[in-house]
GROMACS .gro file of C-alpha atoms in nm:
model
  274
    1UNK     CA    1   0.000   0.000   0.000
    2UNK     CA    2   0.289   0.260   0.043
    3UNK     CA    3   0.436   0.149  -0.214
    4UNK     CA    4   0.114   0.230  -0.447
    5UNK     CA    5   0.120   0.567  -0.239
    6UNK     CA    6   0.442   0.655  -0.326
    7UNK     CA    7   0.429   0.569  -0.658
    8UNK     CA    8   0.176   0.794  -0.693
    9UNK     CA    9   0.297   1.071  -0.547
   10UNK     CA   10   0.569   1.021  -0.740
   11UNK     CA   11   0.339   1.104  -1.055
   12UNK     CA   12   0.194   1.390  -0.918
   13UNK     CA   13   0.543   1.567  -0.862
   14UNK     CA   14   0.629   1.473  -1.216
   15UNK     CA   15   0.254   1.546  -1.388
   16UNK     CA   16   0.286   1.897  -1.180
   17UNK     CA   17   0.679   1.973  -1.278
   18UNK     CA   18   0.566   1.879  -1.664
   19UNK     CA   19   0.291   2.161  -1.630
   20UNK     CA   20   0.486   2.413  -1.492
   21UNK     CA   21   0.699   2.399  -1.803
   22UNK     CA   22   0.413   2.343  -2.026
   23UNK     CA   23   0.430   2.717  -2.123
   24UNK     CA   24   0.832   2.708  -2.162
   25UNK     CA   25   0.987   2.727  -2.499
   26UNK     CA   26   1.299   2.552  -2.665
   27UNK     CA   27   1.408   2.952  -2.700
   28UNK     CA   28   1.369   2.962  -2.290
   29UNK     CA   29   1.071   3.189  -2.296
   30UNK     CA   30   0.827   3.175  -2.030
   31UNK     CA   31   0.499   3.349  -2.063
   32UNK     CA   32   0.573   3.618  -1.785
   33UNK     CA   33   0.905   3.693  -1.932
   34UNK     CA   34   0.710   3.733  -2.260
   35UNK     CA   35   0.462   3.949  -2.152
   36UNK     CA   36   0.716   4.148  -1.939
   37UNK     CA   37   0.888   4.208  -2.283
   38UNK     CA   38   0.503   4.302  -2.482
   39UNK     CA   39   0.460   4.511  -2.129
   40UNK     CA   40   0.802   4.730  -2.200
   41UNK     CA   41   0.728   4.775  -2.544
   42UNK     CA   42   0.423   4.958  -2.476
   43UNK     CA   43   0.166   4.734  -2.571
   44UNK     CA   44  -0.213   4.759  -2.391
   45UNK     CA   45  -0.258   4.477  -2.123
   46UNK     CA   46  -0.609   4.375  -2.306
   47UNK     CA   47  -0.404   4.330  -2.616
   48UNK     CA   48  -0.173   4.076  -2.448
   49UNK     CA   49  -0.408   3.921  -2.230
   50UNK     CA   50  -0.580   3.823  -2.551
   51UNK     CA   51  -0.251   3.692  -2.783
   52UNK     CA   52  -0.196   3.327  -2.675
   53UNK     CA   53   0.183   3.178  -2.589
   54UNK     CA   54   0.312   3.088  -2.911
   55UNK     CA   55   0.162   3.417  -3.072
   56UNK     CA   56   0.384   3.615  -2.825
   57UNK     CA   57   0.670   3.421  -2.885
   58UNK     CA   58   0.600   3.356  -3.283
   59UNK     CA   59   0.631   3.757  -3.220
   60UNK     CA   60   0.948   3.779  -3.033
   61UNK     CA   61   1.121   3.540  -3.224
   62UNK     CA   62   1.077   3.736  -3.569
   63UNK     CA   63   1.102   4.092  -3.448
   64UNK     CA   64   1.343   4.064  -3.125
   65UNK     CA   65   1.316   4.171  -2.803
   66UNK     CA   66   1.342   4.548  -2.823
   67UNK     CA   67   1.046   4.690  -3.028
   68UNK     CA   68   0.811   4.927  -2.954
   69UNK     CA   69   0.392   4.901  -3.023
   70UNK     CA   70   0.329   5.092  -3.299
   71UNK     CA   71  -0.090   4.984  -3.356
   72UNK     CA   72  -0.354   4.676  -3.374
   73UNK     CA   73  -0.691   4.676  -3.529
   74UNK     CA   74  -0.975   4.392  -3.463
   75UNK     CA   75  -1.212   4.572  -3.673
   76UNK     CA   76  -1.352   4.445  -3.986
   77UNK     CA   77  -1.376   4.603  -4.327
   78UNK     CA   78  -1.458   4.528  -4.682
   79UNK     CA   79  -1.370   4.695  -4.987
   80UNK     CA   80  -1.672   4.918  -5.109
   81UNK     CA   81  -1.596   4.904  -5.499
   82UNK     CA   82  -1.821   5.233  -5.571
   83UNK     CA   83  -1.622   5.439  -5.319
   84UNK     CA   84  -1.329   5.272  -5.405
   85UNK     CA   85  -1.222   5.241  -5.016
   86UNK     CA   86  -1.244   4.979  -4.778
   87UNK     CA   87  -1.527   5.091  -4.479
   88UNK     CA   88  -1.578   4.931  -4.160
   89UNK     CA   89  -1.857   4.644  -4.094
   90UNK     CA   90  -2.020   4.680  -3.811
   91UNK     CA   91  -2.138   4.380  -3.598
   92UNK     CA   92  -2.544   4.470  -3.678
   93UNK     CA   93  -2.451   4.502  -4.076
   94UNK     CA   94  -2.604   4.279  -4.337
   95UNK     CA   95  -2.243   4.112  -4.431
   96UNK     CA   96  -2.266   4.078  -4.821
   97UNK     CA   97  -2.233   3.765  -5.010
   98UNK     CA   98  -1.889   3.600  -5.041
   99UNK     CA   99  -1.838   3.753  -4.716
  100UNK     CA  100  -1.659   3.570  -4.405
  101UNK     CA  101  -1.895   3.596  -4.097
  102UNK     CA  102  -1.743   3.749  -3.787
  103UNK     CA  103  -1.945   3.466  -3.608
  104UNK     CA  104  -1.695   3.203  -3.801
  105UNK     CA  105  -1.321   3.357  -3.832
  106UNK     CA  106  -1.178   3.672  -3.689
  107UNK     CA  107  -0.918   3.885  -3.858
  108UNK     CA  108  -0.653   4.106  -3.662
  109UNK     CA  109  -0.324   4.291  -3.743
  110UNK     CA  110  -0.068   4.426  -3.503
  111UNK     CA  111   0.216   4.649  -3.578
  112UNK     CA  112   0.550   4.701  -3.433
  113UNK     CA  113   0.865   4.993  -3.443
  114UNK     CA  114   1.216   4.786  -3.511
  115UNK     CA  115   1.554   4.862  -3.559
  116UNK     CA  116   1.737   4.684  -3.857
  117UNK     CA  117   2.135   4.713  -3.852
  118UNK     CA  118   2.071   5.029  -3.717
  119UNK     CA  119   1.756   5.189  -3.986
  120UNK     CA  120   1.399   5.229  -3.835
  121UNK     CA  121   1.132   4.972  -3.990
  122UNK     CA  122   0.832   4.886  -3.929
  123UNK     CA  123   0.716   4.505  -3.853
  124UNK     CA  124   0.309   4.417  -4.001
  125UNK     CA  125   0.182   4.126  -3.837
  126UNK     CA  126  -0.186   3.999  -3.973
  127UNK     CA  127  -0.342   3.729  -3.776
  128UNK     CA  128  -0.673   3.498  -3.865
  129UNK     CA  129  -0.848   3.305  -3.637
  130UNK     CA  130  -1.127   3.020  -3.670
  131UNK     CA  131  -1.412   3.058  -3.427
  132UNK     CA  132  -1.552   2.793  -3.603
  133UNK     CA  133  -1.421   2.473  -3.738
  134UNK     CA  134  -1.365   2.519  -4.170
  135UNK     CA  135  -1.596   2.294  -4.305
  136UNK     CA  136  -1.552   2.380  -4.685
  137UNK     CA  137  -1.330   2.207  -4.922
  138UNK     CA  138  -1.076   2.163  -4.969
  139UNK     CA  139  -0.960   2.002  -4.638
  140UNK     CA  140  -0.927   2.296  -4.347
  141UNK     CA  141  -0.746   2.598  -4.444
  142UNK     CA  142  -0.584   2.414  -4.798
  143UNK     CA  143  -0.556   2.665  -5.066
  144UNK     CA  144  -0.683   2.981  -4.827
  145UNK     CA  145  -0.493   3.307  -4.858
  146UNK     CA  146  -0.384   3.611  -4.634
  147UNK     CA  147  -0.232   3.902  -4.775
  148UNK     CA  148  -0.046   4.241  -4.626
  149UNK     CA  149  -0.062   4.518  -4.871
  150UNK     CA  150   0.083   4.881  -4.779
  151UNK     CA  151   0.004   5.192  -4.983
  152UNK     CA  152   0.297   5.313  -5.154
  153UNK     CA  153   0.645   5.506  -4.997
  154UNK     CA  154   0.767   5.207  -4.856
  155UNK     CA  155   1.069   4.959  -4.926
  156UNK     CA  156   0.952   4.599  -4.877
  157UNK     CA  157   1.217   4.352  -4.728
  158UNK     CA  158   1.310   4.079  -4.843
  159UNK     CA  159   1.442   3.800  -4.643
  160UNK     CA  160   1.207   3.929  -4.316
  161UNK     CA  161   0.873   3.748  -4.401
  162UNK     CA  162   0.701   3.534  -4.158
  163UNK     CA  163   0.429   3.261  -4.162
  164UNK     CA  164   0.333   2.985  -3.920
  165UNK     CA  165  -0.025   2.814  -3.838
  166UNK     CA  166  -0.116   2.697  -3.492
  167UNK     CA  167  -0.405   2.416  -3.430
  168UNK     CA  168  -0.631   2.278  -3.170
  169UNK     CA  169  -0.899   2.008  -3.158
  170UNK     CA  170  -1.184   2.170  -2.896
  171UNK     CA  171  -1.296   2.528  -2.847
  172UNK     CA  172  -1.171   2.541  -2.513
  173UNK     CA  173  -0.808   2.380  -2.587
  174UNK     CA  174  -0.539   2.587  -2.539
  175UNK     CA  175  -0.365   2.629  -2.908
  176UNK     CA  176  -0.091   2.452  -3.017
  177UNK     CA  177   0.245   2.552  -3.143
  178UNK     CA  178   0.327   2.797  -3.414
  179UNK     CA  179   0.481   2.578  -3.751
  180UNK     CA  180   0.530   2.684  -4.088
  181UNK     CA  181   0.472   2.348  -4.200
  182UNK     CA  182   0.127   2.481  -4.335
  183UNK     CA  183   0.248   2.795  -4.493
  184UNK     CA  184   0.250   2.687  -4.872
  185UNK     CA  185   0.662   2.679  -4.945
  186UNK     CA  186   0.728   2.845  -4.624
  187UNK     CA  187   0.749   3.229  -4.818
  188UNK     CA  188   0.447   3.435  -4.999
  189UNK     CA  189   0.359   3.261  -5.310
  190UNK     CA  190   0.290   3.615  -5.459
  191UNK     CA  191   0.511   3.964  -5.338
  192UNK     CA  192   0.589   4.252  -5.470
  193UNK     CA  193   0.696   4.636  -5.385
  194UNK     CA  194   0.355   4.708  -5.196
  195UNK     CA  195   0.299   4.377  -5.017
  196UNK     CA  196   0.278   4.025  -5.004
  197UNK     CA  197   0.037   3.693  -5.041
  198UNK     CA  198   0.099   3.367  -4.824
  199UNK     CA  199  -0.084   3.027  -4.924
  200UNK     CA  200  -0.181   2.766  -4.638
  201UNK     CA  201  -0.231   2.378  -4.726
  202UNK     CA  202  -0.371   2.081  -4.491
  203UNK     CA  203  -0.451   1.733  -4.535
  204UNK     CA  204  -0.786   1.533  -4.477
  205UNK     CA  205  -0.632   1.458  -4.150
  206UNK     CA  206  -0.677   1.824  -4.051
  207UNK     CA  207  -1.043   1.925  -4.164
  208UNK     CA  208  -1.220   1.935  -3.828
  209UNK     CA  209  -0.970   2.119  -3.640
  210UNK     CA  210  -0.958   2.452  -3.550
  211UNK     CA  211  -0.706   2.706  -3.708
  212UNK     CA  212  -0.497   3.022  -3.640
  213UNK     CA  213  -0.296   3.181  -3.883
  214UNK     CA  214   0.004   3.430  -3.846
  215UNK     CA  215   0.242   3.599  -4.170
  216UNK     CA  216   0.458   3.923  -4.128
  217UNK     CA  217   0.654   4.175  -4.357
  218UNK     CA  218   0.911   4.436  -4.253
  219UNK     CA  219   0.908   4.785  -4.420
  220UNK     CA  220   1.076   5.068  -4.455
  221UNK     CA  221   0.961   5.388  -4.486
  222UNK     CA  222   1.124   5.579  -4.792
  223UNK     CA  223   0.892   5.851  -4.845
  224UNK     CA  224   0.904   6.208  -4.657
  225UNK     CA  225   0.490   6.162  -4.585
  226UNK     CA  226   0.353   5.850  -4.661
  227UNK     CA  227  -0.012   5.704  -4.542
  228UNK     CA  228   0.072   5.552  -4.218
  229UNK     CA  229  -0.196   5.226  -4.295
  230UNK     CA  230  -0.210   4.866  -4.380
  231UNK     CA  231  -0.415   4.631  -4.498
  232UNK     CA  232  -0.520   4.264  -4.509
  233UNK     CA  233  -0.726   4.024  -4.687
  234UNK     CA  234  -0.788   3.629  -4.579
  235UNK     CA  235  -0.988   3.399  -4.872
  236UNK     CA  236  -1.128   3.094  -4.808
  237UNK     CA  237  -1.061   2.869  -5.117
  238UNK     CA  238  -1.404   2.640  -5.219
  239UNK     CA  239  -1.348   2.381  -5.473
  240UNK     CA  240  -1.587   2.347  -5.707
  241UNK     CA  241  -1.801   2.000  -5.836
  242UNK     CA  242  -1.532   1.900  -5.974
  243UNK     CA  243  -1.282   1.917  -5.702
  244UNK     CA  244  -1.107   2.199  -5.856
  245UNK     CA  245  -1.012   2.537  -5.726
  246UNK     CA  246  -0.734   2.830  -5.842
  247UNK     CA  247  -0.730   3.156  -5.751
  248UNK     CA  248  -0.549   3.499  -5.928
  249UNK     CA  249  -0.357   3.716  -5.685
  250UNK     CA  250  -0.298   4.117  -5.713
  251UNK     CA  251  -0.143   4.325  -5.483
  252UNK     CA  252  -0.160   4.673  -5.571
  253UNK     CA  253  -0.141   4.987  -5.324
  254UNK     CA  254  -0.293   4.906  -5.007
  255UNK     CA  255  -0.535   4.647  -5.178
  256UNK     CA  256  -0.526   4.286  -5.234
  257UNK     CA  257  -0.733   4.103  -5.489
  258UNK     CA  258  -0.826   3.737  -5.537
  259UNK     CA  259  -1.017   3.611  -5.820
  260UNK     CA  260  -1.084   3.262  -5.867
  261UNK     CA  261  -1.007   3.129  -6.185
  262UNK     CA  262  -1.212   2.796  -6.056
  263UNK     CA  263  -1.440   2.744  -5.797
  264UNK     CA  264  -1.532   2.997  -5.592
  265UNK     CA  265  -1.429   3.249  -5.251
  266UNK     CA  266  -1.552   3.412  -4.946
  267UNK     CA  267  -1.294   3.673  -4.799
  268UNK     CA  268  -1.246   3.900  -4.517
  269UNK     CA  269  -1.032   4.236  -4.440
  270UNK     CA  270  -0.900   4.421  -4.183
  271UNK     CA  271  -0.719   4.751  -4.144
  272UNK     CA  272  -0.489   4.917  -3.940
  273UNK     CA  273  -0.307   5.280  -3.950
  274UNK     CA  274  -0.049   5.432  -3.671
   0.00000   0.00000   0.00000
């Protein structure tokens, strides 16, 4: 009998030591120290009390340890083609046709201030999340899109891009690490001088999961008085009868376009200035 007893308070020690690291990194991160970094950098507590572990850290890891907030936008647009704008979509809207529901996937961005090798740059993260399981072919997020465009008097650079997708199998789990395993060849499948386009992919073995999505550009500013705003674009790829589904990408200033070429889309935007 004590030797049952001890045996299981054996496991106990090591089932509570496992937890306590649950939240620890291979980079030697812990969630305080992250958000004591996110807390120095100026960003609002609601803002980090809402980014999960590996968002935080997907963060630090690609833009450092010393940056400052710069802006983040939850809000939800579309682009109005007779006013030839994007304008805001209020929770009580009618959301048109080939429109994401808010109910179903939310879209965010966050921006950062950086230092590269000694210039001032700006980091442009855009985040998607699915409140409800994808049930649309193909399988999960395969073949979806999300873009960062930026209007024009900035340099894009090249070599600082950033894309990983994090999974869970229940509402309430916590989500799982950030890998870039999903991120169609690991770069933006479309880029160019105002922005750029990454591609996720998934097997059947991932279609009733739940997703989150994060890509990133760096830019830097090269005009005296340029229009301090992003913007970002998520499409859901549906395959048509036929199991077929492709999709043309533009990027132009501070707009992103995708057309299918087969099958058919639903998209969302979001928008963020500093």
């Amino acid at each position: 009998m004590k030797k049952k007893l001890s045996l299981l308070v054996l496991s106990l020690i090591l089932l509570l030591s496992t937890s306590s690291s649950i939240f620890a990194s291979p980079s030697g991160f812990t969630e305080s120290e992250l958000d004591t970094i996110f807390e120095k950098a100026g960003t609002p507590q609601e803002l980090i009390n809402q980014m999960d572990y590996y968002t935080k850290l997907f963060i630090v890891e690609n833009s450092g340890e010393d940056f400052e907030f710069s802006s983040n936008s939850t809000s939800l647009y579309k682009f109005d083609s007779t006013l030839d704008t994007f304008i805001e979509v209020k929770e009580t809207d009618i959301q048109p046709l080939g429109y994401i529901p808010s109910t179903d996937m939310s879209l965010s961005m966050y921006t950062f201030n950086v230092t590269v090798n000694g210039v001032a740059m700006k980091e442009i993260y855009s985040q998607f999340e699915w409140l409800n399981k994808p049930k649309d072919f193909p399988a999960g997020i395969g073949k979806d899109n999300l873009g960062i465009a930026l209007p024009g008097g900035y340099e894009i650079q090249s070599g600082r891009y950033a894309c990983a997708v994090q999974t869970k199998l229940e509402k309430n789990d916590a989500w799982g690490a950030a890998s870039s395993s999903r991120c169609t060849n690991q770069s933006p499948v479309v880029n160019n001088l105002y922005g750029a386009v990454w591609e996720f992919s998934a097997s059947q073995n991932y279609l009733n999961i739940y997703y989150k999505g994060t890509v990133k550009l760096t830019a830097r500013t090269v005009s005296s008085n340029p229009v301090k705003r992003a913007v970002s674009r998520y499409s859901q790829a549906r395959e048509n009868a036929l199991g077929n589904y492709g999709v043309s990408i533009g990027i132009g200033a501070a707009s992103i376009s995708y057309t299918p070429k087969s099958g058919s889309n639903d998209t969302m935007d979001a928008d963020t200035n500093w």
